[in-house]
Coordinates of N, CA and C in Angstrom, one line a residue:
M65 N 107.6 126.5 110.3 CA 106.1 126.5 110.7 C 105.9 126.6 112.4
Q66 N 104.8 127.0 111.8 CA 104.6 126.9 113.2 C 103.2 125.5 113.5
F67 N 103.9 125.3 115.6 CA 104.0 123.7 115.9 C 102.3 123.4 115.8
Y68 N 101.5 124.8 115.6 CA 100.0 124.2 116.5 C 98.9 124.7 115.1
K69 N 99.7 125.3 113.5 CA 99.2 125.5 112.9 C 99.5 123.8 111.8
V70 N 100.6 122.7 112.5 CA 100.8 122.4 111.9 C 99.7 120.5 113.0
L71 N 99.8 120.7 114.1 CA 99.1 119.5 115.3 C 97.8 120.0 114.2
I72 N 96.7 121.3 114.5 CA 95.4 120.7 114.8 C 94.5 120.2 113.3
P73 N 95.6 120.0 112.3 CA 95.6 119.2 110.7 C 95.5 118.3 110.9
F74 N 96.0 117.4 111.7 CA 96.9 115.2 111.8 C 95.5 115.8 113.2
L75 N 95.0 116.4 113.8 CA 94.6 116.0 115.2 C 92.3 115.8 114.5
I76 N 92.4 116.7 113.2 CA 91.9 116.6 113.5 C 91.2 114.8 112.4
L77 N 92.4 115.3 111.6 CA 92.4 113.8 110.8 C 92.1 112.9 111.2
N78 N 93.1 112.4 112.6 CA 93.2 111.7 113.1 C 91.9 110.7 114.1
F79 N 91.7 111.9 114.7 CA 89.6 112.0 115.3 C 88.9 111.6 114.4
G80 N 88.9 112.6 113.6 CA 88.2 112.3 111.9 C 87.9 110.7 111.8
A81 N 89.7 110.5 111.7 CA 88.4 108.6 111.5 C 89.0 108.0 112.1
L82 N 89.0 108.3 113.7 CA 88.4 107.7 114.2 C 86.7 107.2 114.1
G83 N 86.1 108.7 114.3 CA 84.7 109.0 113.8 C 84.3 107.6 112.4
L84 N 84.8 108.1 111.9 CA 84.9 107.5 110.6 C 85.4 106.2 110.7
G85 N 85.6 105.7 111.6 CA 86.0 104.2 111.1 C 84.8 103.4 112.4
S86 N 84.3 104.2 113.3 CA 83.1 103.9 114.4 C 81.8 104.0 113.6
W87 N 81.8 105.3 112.6 CA 80.7 105.1 112.3 C 81.0 103.4 111.0
L88 N 81.9 103.3 110.0 CA 81.9 102.4 109.1 C 81.4 100.5 110.0
M89 N 81.9 100.7 111.3 CA 81.6 99.1 111.9 C 80.5 98.7 112.2
N90 N 79.6 100.3 112.1 CA 78.0 99.3 112.5 C 77.6 99.7 113.3
N91 N 77.3 97.7 114.7 CA 77.3 98.3 115.8 C 78.8 97.4 117.2
G92 N 79.5 97.5 116.0 CA 80.6 96.8 116.1 C 80.8 95.4 118.0
P93 N 81.6 96.3 118.0 CA 81.6 95.8 120.1 C 79.8 95.0 120.4
R94 N 78.7 95.9 119.6 CA 77.8 95.5 120.5 C 76.6 94.9 119.5
S95 N 77.7 94.5 118.8 CA 77.1 93.6 117.8 C 76.9 92.1 117.5
E96 N 75.6 91.3 117.2 CA 75.3 90.4 118.0 C 76.0 89.0 117.7
W97 N 76.5 89.0 116.2 CA 78.3 87.9 116.0 C 78.9 88.2 117.0
Y98 N 79.9 89.0 116.8 CA 81.2 90.0 117.5 C 80.8 89.6 119.7
I99 N 79.7 89.7 120.2 CA 79.7 88.9 120.8 C 78.6 88.1 121.7
N100 N 78.7 86.6 119.7 CA 78.9 86.1 119.7 C 79.8 84.8 119.9
L101 N 81.5 85.8 119.6 CA 82.1 84.8 119.0 C 83.0 84.3 120.5
N102 N 84.4 83.8 120.3 CA 85.5 83.3 121.1 C 86.4 84.3 120.9
Q103 N 85.6 85.1 122.6 CA 87.5 86.2 121.5 C 87.8 85.8 123.3
A104 N 89.5 86.9 122.8 CA 90.2 85.9 124.2 C 90.7 87.0 125.2
P105 N 91.1 86.0 125.7 CA 90.6 86.5 127.4 C 91.1 87.5 127.8
W106 N 92.1 88.3 127.6 CA 92.4 88.9 127.2 C 91.8 90.1 126.8
T107 N 90.9 89.7 127.0 CA 90.2 91.2 125.5 C 90.1 92.7 126.9
P108 N 90.5 93.5 126.5 CA 90.0 94.6 127.3 C 88.3 94.6 127.6
P109 N 87.9 94.9 128.9 CA 86.6 96.0 128.4 C 86.7 97.5 128.1
G110 N 85.7 97.4 126.7 CA 85.1 98.0 126.4 C 85.8 99.9 126.1
W111 N 85.3 100.3 127.0 CA 85.6 101.4 127.8 C 87.3 101.5 127.6
V112 N 87.8 100.7 127.3 CA 90.0 101.0 127.3 C 89.5 101.8 125.7
F113 N 88.8 100.9 125.1 CA 89.5 101.2 123.3 C 89.2 102.0 123.0
G114 N 88.1 102.6 124.1 CA 87.6 104.4 124.0 C 88.4 105.3 124.0
L115 N 89.1 105.2 125.7 CA 90.1 105.7 125.8 C 92.0 105.1 125.1
A116 N 91.8 104.2 125.2 CA 93.6 103.8 124.7 C 93.6 105.0 123.3
W117 N 92.0 105.1 122.5 CA 92.4 105.3 120.9 C 92.4 106.7 120.9
T118 N 91.9 107.2 121.7 CA 91.6 108.8 122.2 C 94.0 109.4 122.1
A119 N 94.5 108.3 123.7 CA 95.3 108.4 123.2 C 96.1 108.4 122.8
I120 N 96.3 107.7 122.3 CA 96.7 107.5 120.2 C 96.4 108.3 119.2
M121 N 96.0 109.1 119.0 CA 95.6 110.0 118.6 C 96.4 111.2 119.4
I122 N 95.9 111.7 120.0 CA 97.2 112.2 120.1 C 98.1 112.7 120.7
C123 N 99.0 110.9 120.1 CA 100.5 110.7 120.8 C 100.2 110.6 118.8
F124 N 99.8 110.6 118.2 CA 100.3 110.6 117.3 C 100.0 111.6 116.6
S125 N 98.7 112.1 116.6 CA 99.3 113.6 116.2 C 100.7 114.6 116.5
I126 N 100.7 114.6 117.5 CA 101.9 115.6 118.3 C 103.1 115.2 116.8
Y127 N 103.1 113.1 117.1 CA 104.3 113.2 117.0 C 104.3 113.7 114.8
M128 N 103.3 113.2 114.1 CA 103.2 113.2 112.6 C 103.3 114.8 112.7
A129 N 102.7 115.7 113.7 CA 103.0 117.3 113.2 C 104.2 117.3 113.1
Q130 N 105.4 117.4 114.6 CA 106.7 117.1 114.6 C 107.2 116.5 113.3
L131 N 107.4 115.4 112.9 CA 107.4 114.8 111.4 C 107.3 116.1 110.3
Y132 N 106.0 116.2 110.6 CA 106.2 116.6 109.0 C 106.5 118.3 109.2
I133 N 106.9 118.6 110.1 CA 107.6 120.2 110.5 C 109.4 119.7 110.2
K134 N 109.5 118.6 110.7 CA 110.9 118.8 110.1 C 111.3 118.3 108.7
M135 N 110.2 117.5 108.3 CA 110.0 116.6 107.0 C 108.9 117.1 106.0
P136 N 108.5 118.2 104.7 CA 107.0 118.3 105.1 C 107.2 117.8 103.7
T137 N 107.4 116.8 103.7 CA 107.5 115.4 102.3 C 106.6 114.9 101.0
K138 N 105.8 114.9 100.8 CA 105.3 113.8 99.5 C 104.8 112.2 100.3
E139 N 106.7 112.1 100.9 CA 107.0 110.4 101.7 C 105.9 110.8 103.1
V140 N 105.8 111.7 103.7 CA 105.4 111.0 104.5 C 104.3 111.6 104.2
L141 N 103.6 112.2 103.9 CA 102.0 112.9 103.8 C 101.2 110.8 102.7
I142 N 101.8 110.7 102.0 CA 101.5 109.6 101.4 C 101.3 108.5 102.1
L143 N 102.5 108.3 103.1 CA 102.2 107.3 104.6 C 101.6 107.3 105.0
F144 N 101.0 108.1 106.1 CA 100.1 109.1 106.4 C 98.7 108.7 106.0
A145 N 98.5 108.8 104.9 CA 96.9 108.8 103.9 C 97.2 107.0 103.5
F146 N 98.1 105.9 103.6 CA 97.7 105.7 104.1 C 97.2 104.4 105.4
Q147 N 98.1 104.9 106.3 CA 97.6 105.0 107.5 C 96.2 104.8 108.2
F148 N 96.4 106.0 107.2 CA 94.8 106.4 108.0 C 93.3 105.4 107.5
L149 N 94.0 104.7 106.1 CA 93.4 104.5 105.1 C 92.9 102.8 106.5
L150 N 94.4 102.3 106.6 CA 94.0 100.6 106.8 C 93.6 101.3 108.7
N151 N 94.0 102.1 108.6 CA 93.2 102.1 110.1 C 92.0 102.1 109.9
V152 N 90.5 103.3 109.6 CA 89.7 103.4 108.9 C 88.8 101.2 108.4
S153 N 89.5 100.9 108.0 CA 89.2 100.5 107.0 C 89.2 98.3 107.2
W154 N 90.1 98.6 108.2 CA 90.0 97.8 109.4 C 88.4 97.3 110.5
N155 N 88.1 98.7 110.2 CA 87.0 99.5 111.4 C 86.1 98.0 110.3
Y156 N 85.9 98.2 108.8 CA 84.0 98.0 108.6 C 84.2 97.0 108.1
I157 N 86.2 96.7 107.6 CA 86.3 95.0 107.6 C 85.6 93.4 108.8
F158 N 86.4 94.7 109.3 CA 86.3 93.2 110.7 C 84.7 93.3 111.3
F159 N 84.4 94.6 111.5 CA 83.2 94.3 112.7 C 82.2 94.5 111.5
N160 N 81.9 95.3 110.0 CA 80.4 94.9 109.3 C 80.7 94.3 107.5
K161 N 81.9 94.0 108.0 CA 82.1 93.1 107.2 C 81.5 91.7 106.9
H162 N 83.1 91.0 108.5 CA 83.1 90.2 109.3 C 84.0 89.6 108.5
Q163 N 85.1 89.9 107.9 CA 86.0 89.6 107.0 C 88.0 88.9 108.1
V164 N 87.4 88.4 108.8 CA 88.7 87.7 110.7 C 90.4 87.9 109.4
L165 N 90.0 87.2 108.7 CA 91.6 87.1 108.0 C 91.9 88.0 107.9
F166 N 90.9 89.0 106.8 CA 91.0 90.0 105.6 C 91.1 91.3 106.6
G167 N 91.0 91.3 107.8 CA 90.8 92.4 109.3 C 92.1 92.0 109.8
L168 N 92.8 91.1 109.6 CA 94.2 90.3 110.5 C 95.0 91.3 109.2
I169 N 95.3 90.6 108.1 CA 96.1 91.5 106.9 C 96.2 92.7 107.2
V170 N 95.1 93.2 107.5 CA 95.1 95.3 107.9 C 95.8 95.1 108.0
I171 N 95.7 94.3 109.6 CA 95.9 95.0 111.1 C 97.1 95.0 111.5
I172 N 97.7 93.5 110.2 CA 99.0 93.8 110.7 C 99.2 94.5 109.8
L173 N 99.5 94.6 108.2 CA 100.2 95.5 107.4 C 100.0 96.9 108.3
L174 N 98.7 97.6 109.2 CA 98.9 98.7 109.5 C 100.3 98.9 111.0
T175 N 100.2 98.0 111.7 CA 101.3 97.2 113.2 C 103.1 97.7 112.0
L176 N 102.4 97.1 110.7 CA 103.9 97.4 109.7 C 104.1 99.1 110.1
L177 N 103.2 99.3 109.1 CA 103.1 100.5 108.2 C 103.8 101.4 109.5
V178 N 103.6 101.3 110.7 CA 103.4 102.4 112.2 C 104.9 102.6 112.7
T179 N 104.7 101.0 112.6 CA 106.6 100.4 113.3 C 107.4 101.1 112.5
Y180 N 106.6 101.1 110.2 CA 108.0 101.7 109.3 C 108.2 103.1 110.3
F181 N 107.4 104.1 110.4 CA 107.8 105.4 111.0 C 107.8 105.5 112.5
F182 N 108.3 104.8 112.7 CA 109.3 104.6 114.1 C 110.9 104.5 113.8
F183 N 110.9 104.1 112.6 CA 112.5 103.2 111.9 C 112.8 104.8 110.9
R184 N 112.0 104.1 110.4 CA 112.4 105.5 109.1 C 112.5 106.9 109.6
F185 N 112.3 107.7 110.7 CA 111.9 108.4 110.4 C 112.8 108.9 112.0
H186 N 113.8 107.9 112.9 CA 113.9 108.0 114.0 C 115.2 109.5 114.8
S187 N 115.0 110.1 113.2 CA 116.1 111.4 114.4 C 114.7 112.4 114.7
V188 N 113.8 111.6 114.1 CA 112.7 112.2 114.9 C 112.7 112.9 116.4
D189 N 111.9 113.5 117.5 CA 112.5 113.4 118.8 C 111.5 112.9 119.4
T190 N 110.0 112.6 118.9 CA 108.9 113.1 119.5 C 108.9 110.7 118.5
R191 N 109.5 110.5 118.4 CA 109.3 109.0 118.3 C 108.8 108.7 119.3
Y192 N 109.4 108.5 119.5 CA 108.1 107.5 121.2 C 107.4 107.1 120.9
L193 N 106.5 108.6 120.9 CA 105.3 108.4 121.4 C 104.7 108.0 120.0
L194 N 105.4 106.7 119.0 CA 104.2 106.0 118.5 C 104.3 104.6 119.2
T195 N 104.7 104.6 120.2 CA 104.9 103.5 121.0 C 104.2 102.8 121.8
P196 N 102.2 104.1 122.0 CA 101.7 103.6 122.7 C 100.5 102.8 122.0
Y197 N 100.3 103.5 119.9 CA 99.9 102.7 118.8 C 100.5 101.3 118.7
I198 N 101.7 101.8 118.6 CA 102.4 100.1 118.2 C 102.6 99.3 119.0
L199 N 102.0 99.7 120.5 CA 101.5 98.6 121.7 C 100.0 98.2 121.3
W200 N 99.6 98.8 120.7 CA 98.4 98.7 120.9 C 98.1 97.9 119.5
L201 N 98.3 98.4 118.7 CA 98.4 97.5 117.7 C 98.7 96.0 117.9
C202 N 99.8 96.3 118.9 CA 100.3 94.4 118.3 C 99.2 93.6 119.3
I203 N 97.9 94.1 120.8 CA 97.5 94.3 121.0 C 96.5 93.8 120.7
A204 N 95.6 94.1 119.8 CA 94.9 94.2 118.8 C 95.2 93.3 117.7
T205 N 96.3 93.1 117.3 CA 96.1 91.9 116.4 C 96.3 90.9 116.3
S206 N 97.0 91.0 118.0 CA 96.8 89.6 119.2 C 95.2 88.8 118.8
L207 N 94.3 89.8 119.5 CA 92.3 89.9 119.4 C 92.0 89.0 118.4
N208 N 93.0 89.9 117.4 CA 92.5 89.0 116.2 C 92.8 87.7 114.9
A209 N 93.9 87.7 115.7 CA 94.0 86.6 115.3 C 93.9 86.0 116.1
Y210 N 93.7 85.5 117.3 CA 92.6 84.5 118.1 C 91.3 84.4 118.3
I211 N 90.4 85.4 117.4 CA 89.0 84.9 117.1 C 89.7 84.7 115.8
L212 N 90.3 84.1 114.8 CA 90.0 84.0 114.1 C 90.6 82.5 114.0
L213 N 91.3 81.9 114.9 CA 91.3 81.0 114.8 C 91.1 80.3 116.0
N214 N 90.1 80.5 116.7 CA 88.9 80.1 117.7 C 87.8 80.4 117.1
N215 N 87.4 80.8 116.7 CA 85.9 80.3 115.5 C 85.5 80.2 114.4

């Protein structure tokens, strides 16, 4: 399979997930609810989130394209779809519904799933492109946990 024919759909899906997630979180980080929460001292400024997610989705799209070229299986697509669902739903659960505990469960599952990709498909040369995603999810999980424990 030609790389770009596989990469472009993953880019569209991943950036579509970001757009859908942003739409589902309502006012999100600008909402009165979120602003009034006790937040972790290590919470990055808002602009970092957009920059981080853009870089993460580019890396993840390249990784997924390489993985799917090497292993065009139903398993890969199902895991990707589950990742998509968890990623998008966290925004809605946490920011829109204010379900901090359920949000923490979702983001932990997402972190475990992306880490599973890293170890399960270890033969893919680009698996280290998952590192920013895993690290960012660990940070996001810690922020979610801090909010749960301190509010």
